[in-house]
C-alpha positions as MATLAB code, in Angstrom:
seq = 'MLTVEQITEEALALPSEARALLADRLVESLDPAEDGYVQQLWATEACRRRDDVRSGRVKTIPGDAALERVRQMFAR';
ca = [
      -0.040    0.012   -0.061;
       1.273    3.496   -1.043;
       1.729    6.083    1.860;
       0.281    9.503    1.632;
       3.658   10.951    0.896;
       4.013    8.655   -1.990;
       0.680    9.385   -3.532;
       1.518   13.169   -3.144;
       4.734   12.769   -4.945;
       3.221   10.812   -7.664;
       0.190   13.477   -7.903;
       2.717   16.406   -8.035;
       4.359   14.736  -10.960;
       1.224   14.825  -12.964;
       0.494   17.502  -15.663;
      -1.382   20.629  -14.203;
      -4.555   19.618  -15.685;
      -4.639   16.149  -14.301;
      -3.683   17.615  -10.716;
      -6.663   20.123  -11.198;
      -8.927   16.993  -11.849;
      -7.646   14.892   -9.100;
      -8.105   18.066   -6.633;
     -11.833   18.149   -7.721;
     -12.313   14.618   -7.059;
     -10.711   14.518   -3.827;
     -12.853   17.569   -2.741;
     -16.102   15.848   -4.030;
     -15.105   12.678   -1.815;
     -15.167   14.740    1.332;
     -18.056   14.476    3.764;
     -21.307   16.184    2.207;
     -22.493   17.404    5.446;
     -19.263   19.386    5.883;
     -19.232   20.622    2.436;
     -22.912   22.318    3.020;
     -21.210   24.090    5.976;
     -18.371   25.207    3.974;
     -20.759   26.336    1.167;
     -22.719   28.235    3.758;
     -19.562   29.806    5.110;
     -18.613   30.928    1.662;
     -21.996   32.391    0.847;
     -22.001   34.443    3.982;
     -18.392   35.732    2.952;
     -19.628   36.460   -0.617;
     -22.552   38.602    0.924;
     -20.309   40.352    3.185;
     -17.810   41.228    0.174;
     -20.758   42.404   -1.967;
     -21.966   44.593    0.802;
     -18.469   46.068    1.409;
     -18.404   47.028   -2.357;
     -21.893   48.257   -2.531;
     -21.248   50.631    0.570;
     -17.942   51.738   -0.647;
     -15.957   50.378    2.194;
     -13.902   48.542   -0.572;
     -12.871   49.838   -4.012;
     -12.777   47.104   -6.890;
     -10.144   47.120   -9.478;
     -10.437   45.968  -13.176;
      -9.546   42.320  -13.600;
      -6.626   43.158  -16.013;
      -5.186   45.268  -13.381;
      -5.435   42.612  -10.704;
      -3.940   39.852  -13.006;
      -0.938   42.162  -13.726;
      -0.374   42.704  -10.030;
      -0.270   38.916   -9.433;
       2.048   38.627  -12.519;
       4.340   40.868  -10.951;
       4.371   39.151   -7.603;
       5.412   36.094   -9.186;
       7.883   37.516  -11.272;
       9.954   38.624   -8.377;
];
């Protein structure tokens, strides 16, 4: 039987698309009751963020500008 470390090493050697598919399948395999709780937490967070934007507490930036910031962070 493979250890978690061996499985991890093998999984990390996969192409990115295969790793993403594996990650999706692993997440789907988690306890559905817990998944509902997590979804509720994210829904609450999404509403909070929406309200922050609508009230002006948070200012949005265009997607292109956000992606450029991320690219610059990883270019360092």
